[in-house]
Amino acid sequence: MSVKRIGVLTSGGDAPGMNACVRAVVRTAMYHGVECYGIRRGYNGLISGDIIKLDERSVAHTINRGGTILYTARSKEFMTEEGQKKAVSTCKFLGLDGIVAIGGDGTFRGARALSSHGINVIGIPATIDNDICCTNYSIGFDTAANTAISCIDKLRDTMQSHERCSVVEVMGRNAGYLAMYVGLAVGATAVLVPEEKIDFEKDVIEKIRQARFNGFTHYMIVVAEGAGSAAEIAAKIKAAIDLDPRVTVLGHIQRGGAPTGRDRVNATKMGYLAVELLLAGKTNRVVCTSQGSFRDVDIDEGLSMTRSIQNMEVNVLDAMTGI
């Protein structure tokens, strides 16, 4: 099949590096003489026909911008058969020969639905949670982690000055990869993630006590949002040892800001490969990284994969906190 016209969309939560990826899709398409159209507001835009033509100039100077120039949304209507048929109808009406869908697991389920209706679709993982199991790396994770690390480093300065305990909640829904990475990077007293069963006395209270025995008077507890709220953890600490922790919820600040070099480069490579896959006639695939190289896997296979926090990370964290 000759590919003459493709669309690109961003869906779900935004992630730094999405613009770099859109830029790569557009410029790779132009390089091959293929028209590229931006689908705004994710699958909602595909249903309503919210489409704009993109070219090299329209994506100029976007590689360094956070967020997504195409906007993003979650679409309940697209979850229905009727909504999917509307989206397919839009693709056929506009003559789109393929779609590049940038986002997380919900985005890939949407891409799979389009593929089942005969639309060629390639997915690209972009989520700060880094919870797409078929890939070692997801666009946005590196920037979000570095943003959280920078914020916690600043927070530690004031916690040390006042000899306080700080409980910091980072994003990640039901995945603790971001919290574990950030916790290791900032030298946290304790890190709580949903993948690991929490023994509050051992995993939090005793680690604070051990830190005090070692001469420390300030303590940093990092909590993944899926492991419980920072406010609840702080209240339990106060009840157990009469400390009065300060609570910080980093929230959506982790989604914003200029993407790091790593996110820009990986997003560019993934966008390029997605277009190459469409030109090769492939569909229902997701671009992945594995041991430093890029590959593609079937979306069904990718969505069926599972993984957990690596034992090494848990062991390293225990060693660093002295428990």
Coordinates of C-alpha atoms in Angstrom, one line a residue:
M1 CA 0.0 0.0 0.0
S2 CA 1.3 3.5 -0.9
V3 CA 1.3 5.8 2.1
K4 CA 0.4 9.4 1.0
R5 CA -1.2 10.9 4.1
I6 CA -0.8 10.1 7.9
G7 CA -2.1 11.6 11.2
V8 CA -0.4 12.0 14.5
L9 CA -2.1 12.4 17.9
T10 CA -1.1 12.6 21.6
S11 CA -3.5 11.0 24.2
G12 CA -3.8 10.6 27.9
G13 CA -1.5 12.4 30.3
D14 CA 1.0 14.8 28.7
A15 CA 4.7 14.0 29.0
P16 CA 7.8 16.1 28.3
G17 CA 9.1 15.1 24.9
M18 CA 5.8 14.6 23.2
N19 CA 6.4 17.7 21.0
A20 CA 9.8 16.4 20.0
C21 CA 8.1 13.2 19.0
V22 CA 5.4 15.0 17.0
R23 CA 8.2 17.0 15.3
A24 CA 10.0 13.8 14.3
V25 CA 6.9 12.2 12.9
V26 CA 6.1 15.3 10.8
R27 CA 9.6 15.8 9.5
T28 CA 10.2 12.2 8.7
A29 CA 6.9 12.1 6.8
M30 CA 7.8 15.2 4.9
Y31 CA 11.2 13.7 4.1
H32 CA 9.4 10.8 2.4
G33 CA 7.0 13.1 0.6
V34 CA 4.1 12.1 2.9
E35 CA 1.5 14.6 4.1
C36 CA 1.1 14.8 7.9
Y37 CA -1.9 16.0 9.8
G38 CA -2.1 16.7 13.5
I39 CA -5.2 15.3 15.4
R40 CA -5.9 17.6 18.3
R41 CA -7.2 16.5 21.7
G42 CA -6.4 12.8 21.1
Y43 CA -9.1 10.4 20.1
N44 CA -11.8 13.1 20.8
G45 CA -10.3 15.0 17.9
L46 CA -10.3 11.9 15.7
I47 CA -14.1 11.5 16.4
S48 CA -14.9 15.2 15.8
G49 CA -12.5 15.8 13.0
D50 CA -10.3 18.4 14.9
I51 CA -7.5 18.1 12.4
I52 CA -4.7 20.5 11.3
K53 CA -2.1 20.2 8.6
L54 CA 1.5 20.1 9.8
D55 CA 4.7 20.8 8.0
E56 CA 8.3 21.4 8.8
R57 CA 7.7 25.0 9.8
S58 CA 4.7 24.3 12.0
V59 CA 6.8 22.1 14.2
A60 CA 9.9 24.3 14.2
H61 CA 11.3 25.3 17.6
T62 CA 9.0 22.7 19.4
I63 CA 11.7 20.2 20.3
N64 CA 12.5 22.1 23.5
R65 CA 8.9 22.7 24.6
G66 CA 7.0 20.8 27.2
G67 CA 3.4 19.7 27.0
T68 CA 1.9 18.9 23.6
I69 CA 1.1 21.4 20.8
L70 CA -1.7 19.0 19.7
Y71 CA -3.3 19.1 23.2
T72 CA -4.4 15.9 24.8
A73 CA -7.5 14.4 26.4
R74 CA -9.0 11.1 27.6
S75 CA -12.1 10.1 25.5
K76 CA -14.9 8.1 27.1
E77 CA -16.8 8.2 23.8
F78 CA -13.9 6.5 22.0
M79 CA -14.2 3.6 24.4
T80 CA -17.6 2.7 22.8
E81 CA -18.0 0.9 19.5
E82 CA -20.0 3.9 18.2
G83 CA -17.2 6.3 19.1
Q84 CA -14.6 4.0 17.4
K85 CA -16.7 3.9 14.2
K86 CA -16.9 7.7 14.1
A87 CA -13.1 7.8 14.4
V88 CA -12.7 5.3 11.6
S89 CA -15.1 7.2 9.5
T90 CA -13.0 10.4 10.0
C91 CA -9.9 8.5 8.9
K92 CA -11.5 7.2 5.8
F93 CA -13.1 10.6 4.9
L94 CA -9.7 12.4 5.2
G95 CA -7.9 9.6 3.4
L96 CA -5.5 8.9 6.3
D97 CA -3.3 5.9 5.5
G98 CA -2.0 5.5 9.0
I99 CA -2.0 7.0 12.5
V100 CA 0.9 7.5 15.0
A101 CA -0.5 7.5 18.5
I102 CA 1.7 8.9 21.3
G103 CA 0.8 8.1 24.9
G104 CA 0.4 5.3 27.5
D105 CA -1.4 2.0 27.8
G106 CA -4.9 3.6 27.3
T107 CA -3.6 5.2 24.1
F108 CA -2.4 1.8 22.9
R109 CA -5.7 0.2 23.6
G110 CA -7.3 2.9 21.4
A111 CA -4.7 2.2 18.7
R112 CA -5.5 -1.5 18.9
A113 CA -9.2 -0.7 18.4
L114 CA -8.5 1.4 15.3
S115 CA -6.3 -1.4 13.9
S116 CA -9.1 -3.9 14.4
H117 CA -11.2 -1.6 12.2
G118 CA -8.6 -1.7 9.4
I119 CA -6.7 1.5 10.2
N120 CA -2.9 1.2 10.3
V121 CA -1.6 2.4 13.6
I122 CA 1.8 2.6 15.3
G123 CA 2.0 3.5 19.0
I124 CA 4.8 5.4 20.8
P125 CA 5.2 5.1 24.6
A126 CA 5.1 8.5 26.3
T127 CA 4.2 8.6 30.0
I128 CA 6.1 9.9 33.0
D129 CA 5.0 6.7 34.9
N130 CA 7.3 4.6 32.8
D131 CA 4.8 1.7 33.2
I132 CA 4.6 0.5 29.6
C133 CA 6.0 -3.0 30.2
C134 CA 7.1 -3.8 26.7
T135 CA 9.7 -1.0 26.7
N136 CA 12.6 -0.1 29.0
Y137 CA 12.1 3.6 28.4
S138 CA 9.1 5.8 28.0
I139 CA 9.2 9.4 26.7
G140 CA 8.8 11.9 29.6
F141 CA 10.2 9.8 32.4
D142 CA 13.7 11.3 32.5
T143 CA 12.4 14.9 32.6
A144 CA 9.8 14.1 35.3
A145 CA 12.4 12.3 37.4
N146 CA 14.9 15.2 37.1
T147 CA 12.2 17.7 37.9
A148 CA 11.2 15.8 41.1
I149 CA 14.9 15.4 42.0
S150 CA 15.5 19.1 41.7
C151 CA 12.4 20.0 43.8
I152 CA 13.4 17.5 46.5
D153 CA 17.0 18.8 46.6
K154 CA 15.6 22.3 47.3
L155 CA 13.2 20.9 49.9
R156 CA 16.0 19.1 51.7
D157 CA 17.8 22.4 52.2
T158 CA 15.0 23.8 54.4
M159 CA 14.3 20.4 56.0
Q160 CA 17.9 20.2 57.1
S161 CA 17.9 23.8 58.4
H162 CA 14.8 23.1 60.6
E163 CA 15.7 19.5 61.5
R164 CA 12.4 18.2 60.1
C165 CA 10.9 15.1 58.4
S166 CA 9.5 15.6 54.9
V167 CA 7.0 13.4 53.2
V168 CA 7.0 13.9 49.4
E169 CA 4.4 12.4 47.1
V170 CA 5.4 11.8 43.5
M171 CA 3.2 10.8 40.6
G172 CA 2.9 7.3 39.0
R173 CA -0.7 6.1 39.6
N174 CA -0.3 2.4 40.4
A175 CA 3.4 2.3 39.3
G176 CA 6.3 3.0 41.6
Y177 CA 9.1 3.3 39.0
L178 CA 9.3 7.1 39.2
A179 CA 9.2 7.1 43.0
M180 CA 11.9 4.4 43.3
Y181 CA 14.2 6.1 40.8
V182 CA 13.8 9.5 42.5
G183 CA 14.2 8.1 46.0
L184 CA 17.5 6.4 45.1
A185 CA 18.7 9.6 43.4
V186 CA 17.9 11.9 46.4
G187 CA 19.1 9.5 49.1
A188 CA 15.7 9.2 50.7
T189 CA 15.3 7.8 54.2
A190 CA 12.5 5.6 52.9
V191 CA 10.6 5.0 49.6
L192 CA 7.1 3.6 49.5
V193 CA 5.8 2.0 46.2
P194 CA 2.7 0.1 45.4
E195 CA 4.6 -2.9 44.1
E196 CA 6.2 -3.7 47.5
K197 CA 4.1 -4.7 50.5
I198 CA 4.6 -2.0 53.2
D199 CA 5.5 -2.9 56.8
F200 CA 5.1 0.6 58.2
E201 CA 7.1 -0.1 61.3
K202 CA 10.0 -1.6 59.5
D203 CA 9.9 0.3 56.2
V204 CA 9.4 3.8 57.7
I205 CA 9.6 4.1 61.4
E206 CA 12.7 2.0 62.0
K207 CA 14.4 3.7 59.1
I208 CA 13.8 7.1 60.6
R209 CA 15.1 5.8 64.0
Q210 CA 18.2 4.3 62.3
A211 CA 18.9 7.6 60.6
R212 CA 18.6 9.4 64.0
F213 CA 21.0 6.8 65.6
N214 CA 23.4 7.6 62.8
G215 CA 23.4 11.3 63.7
F216 CA 20.8 12.6 61.2
T217 CA 18.2 15.1 62.3
H218 CA 16.2 15.4 59.0
Y219 CA 14.4 12.7 57.1
M220 CA 13.1 12.4 53.6
I221 CA 10.2 10.0 52.8
V222 CA 9.3 9.5 49.1
V223 CA 5.8 8.1 48.4
A224 CA 4.4 7.0 45.1
E225 CA 0.8 8.2 44.8
G226 CA -0.4 4.6 44.3
A227 CA 1.2 3.6 47.7
G228 CA -0.9 6.0 49.7
S229 CA -1.3 9.8 50.2
A230 CA 1.6 11.7 51.7
A231 CA -0.8 13.3 54.2
E232 CA -1.8 9.9 55.5
I233 CA 1.8 8.7 55.7
A234 CA 2.7 11.9 57.6
A235 CA -0.2 11.4 60.1
K236 CA 0.9 7.8 60.8
I237 CA 4.5 9.0 61.4
K238 CA 3.3 11.6 63.9
A239 CA 1.1 9.1 65.7
A240 CA 4.0 6.5 65.9
I241 CA 6.9 8.7 67.0
D242 CA 5.6 12.2 67.6
L243 CA 7.4 13.8 64.7
D244 CA 5.5 16.5 62.8
P245 CA 6.3 15.9 59.2
R246 CA 5.9 18.5 56.4
V247 CA 3.9 17.2 53.4
T248 CA 4.7 18.1 49.8
V249 CA 2.7 16.8 46.8
L250 CA 4.7 17.6 43.7
G251 CA 1.7 16.9 41.5
H252 CA 1.6 18.1 37.9
I253 CA 4.7 20.1 38.1
Q254 CA 6.4 16.8 37.2
R255 CA 4.7 16.8 33.8
G256 CA 5.9 20.3 32.8
G257 CA 9.1 21.9 31.7
A258 CA 11.5 21.6 28.8
P259 CA 12.4 17.9 28.1
T260 CA 15.8 16.7 28.9
G261 CA 18.3 15.8 26.2
R262 CA 17.5 12.1 26.7
D263 CA 13.8 12.6 26.2
R264 CA 14.3 14.8 23.1
V265 CA 16.7 12.3 21.4
N266 CA 14.6 9.2 22.3
A267 CA 11.4 10.9 21.2
T268 CA 13.0 11.9 17.9
K269 CA 14.2 8.4 17.2
M270 CA 10.9 6.8 18.2
G271 CA 8.9 9.3 16.0
Y272 CA 11.2 8.5 13.0
L273 CA 10.8 4.8 13.5
A274 CA 7.0 5.0 13.8
V275 CA 6.8 6.6 10.3
E276 CA 9.2 4.1 8.9
L277 CA 7.0 1.3 10.2
L278 CA 3.9 2.8 8.6
L279 CA 5.7 3.2 5.3
A280 CA 6.7 -0.5 5.5
G281 CA 3.0 -1.4 5.8
K282 CA 3.0 -2.4 9.5
T283 CA 0.1 -1.9 11.9
N284 CA -0.8 -2.6 15.5
R285 CA 2.8 -2.1 16.6
V286 CA 4.5 -0.2 19.3
V287 CA 8.0 1.3 19.2
C288 CA 10.1 0.1 22.1
T289 CA 13.5 0.2 23.6
S290 CA 15.3 -2.9 24.8
Q291 CA 18.9 -3.0 26.2
G292 CA 19.8 0.3 24.4
S293 CA 18.3 -0.6 21.0
F294 CA 15.0 0.1 19.3
R295 CA 12.5 -2.4 18.1
D296 CA 8.7 -2.8 17.6
V297 CA 6.3 -5.4 19.1
D298 CA 2.7 -6.2 18.5
I299 CA 0.4 -4.0 20.7
D300 CA -1.5 -7.0 22.0
E301 CA 1.8 -8.6 23.1
G302 CA 2.9 -5.3 24.6
L303 CA -0.3 -4.8 26.6
S304 CA -0.1 -8.4 27.9
M305 CA 3.4 -7.9 29.4
T306 CA 3.9 -7.3 33.2
R307 CA 6.9 -6.3 35.3
S308 CA 7.7 -5.3 38.8
I309 CA 10.3 -3.2 40.7
Q310 CA 13.7 -4.9 40.3
N311 CA 15.0 -6.7 43.3
M312 CA 18.3 -4.9 42.9
E313 CA 16.7 -1.5 43.4
V314 CA 15.0 -2.7 46.6
N315 CA 18.3 -4.2 47.8
V316 CA 20.2 -1.0 47.0
L317 CA 17.7 1.1 48.8
D318 CA 17.8 -1.0 51.9
A319 CA 21.6 -0.9 51.9
M320 CA 21.7 2.9 51.5
T321 CA 19.3 3.4 54.4
G322 CA 21.1 1.0 56.7
I323 CA 18.3 -1.4 57.3

